[in-house]
Amino acid sequence: SPTSSDALAGFIHYLIQSKEFGLYHASCEGACSRSEFAREILRLGGYPDVPVESTVASAGDTPLRPKFTLLDNMMMRMTGIYKMPDWRDALARYLSARPSRNGGAK
């Protein structure tokens, strides 16, 4: 799950201020493939029609990634202390905060 540093920092800040302790996985909610992530970046950037091709890693590629590597925010769910944003929302926030190509803020 793509996770912005801003979303992660928000959880870390909350955890420091709380009385909670333990081991937490912290990733944005939802899941996507790398090609889905690229398509969403292009869509939000105003290029929804740019084609993106999915590829499959070959045996010669190193290292091979497992097919499913999503972190589970189980401790957050169990304690109910915090909810990470959906990766799409975090991505949209990140892209909207970036300066435009002409140097001005969007």
mmCIF file of C-alpha atoms in Angstrom:
data_model
loop_
_atom_site.group_PDB
_atom_site.id
_atom_site.type_symbol
_atom_site.label_atom_id
_atom_site.label_comp_id
_atom_site.label_asym_id
_atom_site.label_seq_id
_atom_site.Cartn_x
_atom_site.Cartn_y
_atom_site.Cartn_z
ATOM 1 C CA SER A 1 0.000 0.000 0.000
ATOM 2 C CA PRO A 2 1.597 3.280 -1.030
ATOM 3 C CA THR A 3 2.136 5.342 2.122
ATOM 4 C CA SER A 4 3.072 8.995 2.146
ATOM 5 C CA SER A 5 5.657 10.247 4.598
ATOM 6 C CA ASP A 6 3.090 12.832 5.712
ATOM 7 C CA ALA A 7 0.554 10.126 6.625
ATOM 8 C CA LEU A 8 3.214 8.122 8.441
ATOM 9 C CA ALA A 9 4.482 11.200 10.294
ATOM 10 C CA GLY A 10 0.904 11.945 11.383
ATOM 11 C CA PHE A 11 0.626 8.536 13.012
ATOM 12 C CA ILE A 12 4.077 8.757 14.617
ATOM 13 C CA HIS A 13 3.215 12.178 16.045
ATOM 14 C CA TYR A 14 -0.064 10.824 17.411
ATOM 15 C CA LEU A 15 1.658 7.780 18.920
ATOM 16 C CA ILE A 16 4.326 9.894 20.649
ATOM 17 C CA GLN A 17 1.608 12.056 22.222
ATOM 18 C CA SER A 18 -0.490 9.061 23.323
ATOM 19 C CA LYS A 19 0.059 6.603 26.135
ATOM 20 C CA GLU A 20 0.002 3.691 23.694
ATOM 21 C CA PHE A 21 2.959 1.392 23.243
ATOM 22 C CA GLY A 22 3.804 -1.724 21.287
ATOM 23 C CA LEU A 23 4.684 -2.686 17.754
ATOM 24 C CA TYR A 24 2.552 -1.036 15.065
ATOM 25 C CA HIS A 25 2.526 -1.459 11.338
ATOM 26 C CA ALA A 26 1.519 1.839 9.767
ATOM 27 C CA SER A 27 0.605 2.000 6.104
ATOM 28 C CA CYS A 28 -2.140 3.793 4.250
ATOM 29 C CA GLU A 29 -5.385 1.893 3.847
ATOM 30 C CA GLY A 30 -6.154 0.043 0.639
ATOM 31 C CA ALA A 31 -3.931 -1.791 -1.785
ATOM 32 C CA CYS A 32 -2.877 -1.470 -5.397
ATOM 33 C CA SER A 33 -0.383 -2.796 -7.878
ATOM 34 C CA ARG A 34 2.459 -0.626 -9.109
ATOM 35 C CA SER A 35 0.647 -0.128 -12.402
ATOM 36 C CA GLU A 36 -2.545 0.946 -10.578
ATOM 37 C CA PHE A 37 -0.445 3.386 -8.558
ATOM 38 C CA ALA A 38 1.101 4.804 -11.754
ATOM 39 C CA ARG A 39 -2.347 5.152 -13.380
ATOM 40 C CA GLU A 40 -3.671 7.067 -10.361
ATOM 41 C CA ILE A 41 -0.653 9.412 -10.400
ATOM 42 C CA LEU A 42 -1.249 10.105 -14.091
ATOM 43 C CA ARG A 43 -5.000 10.579 -13.575
ATOM 44 C CA LEU A 44 -4.503 13.042 -10.729
ATOM 45 C CA GLY A 45 -1.825 14.816 -12.756
ATOM 46 C CA GLY A 46 -4.277 15.418 -15.587
ATOM 47 C CA TYR A 47 -3.021 12.651 -17.881
ATOM 48 C CA PRO A 48 -5.710 9.964 -17.580
ATOM 49 C CA ASP A 49 -5.254 8.686 -21.142
ATOM 50 C CA VAL A 50 -1.524 7.893 -20.917
ATOM 51 C CA PRO A 51 -1.221 4.122 -21.282
ATOM 52 C CA VAL A 52 0.455 2.144 -18.502
ATOM 53 C CA GLU A 53 1.521 -1.426 -19.131
ATOM 54 C CA SER A 54 1.768 -4.016 -16.388
ATOM 55 C CA THR A 55 4.840 -6.216 -16.462
ATOM 56 C CA VAL A 56 5.729 -9.444 -14.740
ATOM 57 C CA ALA A 57 9.087 -9.936 -13.055
ATOM 58 C CA SER A 58 11.175 -12.635 -14.697
ATOM 59 C CA ALA A 59 13.320 -15.222 -12.960
ATOM 60 C CA GLY A 60 16.408 -13.189 -13.907
ATOM 61 C CA ASP A 61 15.187 -10.109 -12.024
ATOM 62 C CA THR A 62 16.546 -9.757 -8.518
ATOM 63 C CA PRO A 63 15.190 -9.618 -5.989
ATOM 64 C CA LEU A 64 11.839 -11.162 -6.773
ATOM 65 C CA ARG A 65 9.074 -9.640 -4.692
ATOM 66 C CA PRO A 66 6.346 -11.762 -3.148
ATOM 67 C CA LYS A 67 3.004 -11.456 -4.931
ATOM 68 C CA PHE A 68 1.257 -9.902 -1.912
ATOM 69 C CA THR A 69 3.135 -7.774 0.619
ATOM 70 C CA LEU A 70 0.447 -5.610 2.207
ATOM 71 C CA LEU A 71 1.128 -4.589 5.820
ATOM 72 C CA ASP A 72 -1.777 -5.152 8.193
ATOM 73 C CA ASN A 73 -2.552 -2.256 10.562
ATOM 74 C CA MET A 74 -3.907 -4.802 13.053
ATOM 75 C CA MET A 75 -2.790 -2.996 16.234
ATOM 76 C CA MET A 76 -4.450 0.220 15.055
ATOM 77 C CA ARG A 77 -7.676 -1.676 14.404
ATOM 78 C CA MET A 78 -7.495 -3.568 17.707
ATOM 79 C CA THR A 79 -6.873 -0.458 19.812
ATOM 80 C CA GLY A 80 -8.978 1.860 17.670
ATOM 81 C CA ILE A 81 -6.477 4.637 18.351
ATOM 82 C CA TYR A 82 -5.828 5.818 14.817
ATOM 83 C CA LYS A 83 -6.905 5.266 11.231
ATOM 84 C CA MET A 84 -4.499 5.818 8.389
ATOM 85 C CA PRO A 85 -5.891 7.549 5.282
ATOM 86 C CA ASP A 86 -6.622 5.665 2.091
ATOM 87 C CA TRP A 87 -3.584 5.669 -0.209
ATOM 88 C CA ARG A 88 -5.581 7.513 -2.909
ATOM 89 C CA ASP A 89 -6.429 10.354 -0.513
ATOM 90 C CA ALA A 90 -2.821 10.588 0.723
ATOM 91 C CA LEU A 91 -1.561 10.655 -2.882
ATOM 92 C CA ALA A 92 -4.039 13.378 -3.865
ATOM 93 C CA ARG A 93 -2.965 15.481 -0.854
ATOM 94 C CA TYR A 94 0.708 15.016 -1.755
ATOM 95 C CA LEU A 95 0.230 15.957 -5.396
ATOM 96 C CA SER A 96 -1.938 18.982 -4.588
ATOM 97 C CA ALA A 97 0.757 20.315 -2.224
ATOM 98 C CA ARG A 98 3.521 20.080 -4.833
ATOM 99 C CA PRO A 99 4.495 23.220 -6.738
ATOM 100 C CA SER A 100 3.374 23.330 -10.342
ATOM 101 C CA ARG A 101 5.896 23.027 -13.159
ATOM 102 C CA ASN A 102 5.952 26.789 -13.679
ATOM 103 C CA GLY A 103 7.211 27.315 -10.118
ATOM 104 C CA GLY A 104 3.980 28.445 -8.470
ATOM 105 C CA ALA A 105 1.924 26.463 -6.011
ATOM 106 C CA LYS A 106 -1.106 24.621 -7.354
#
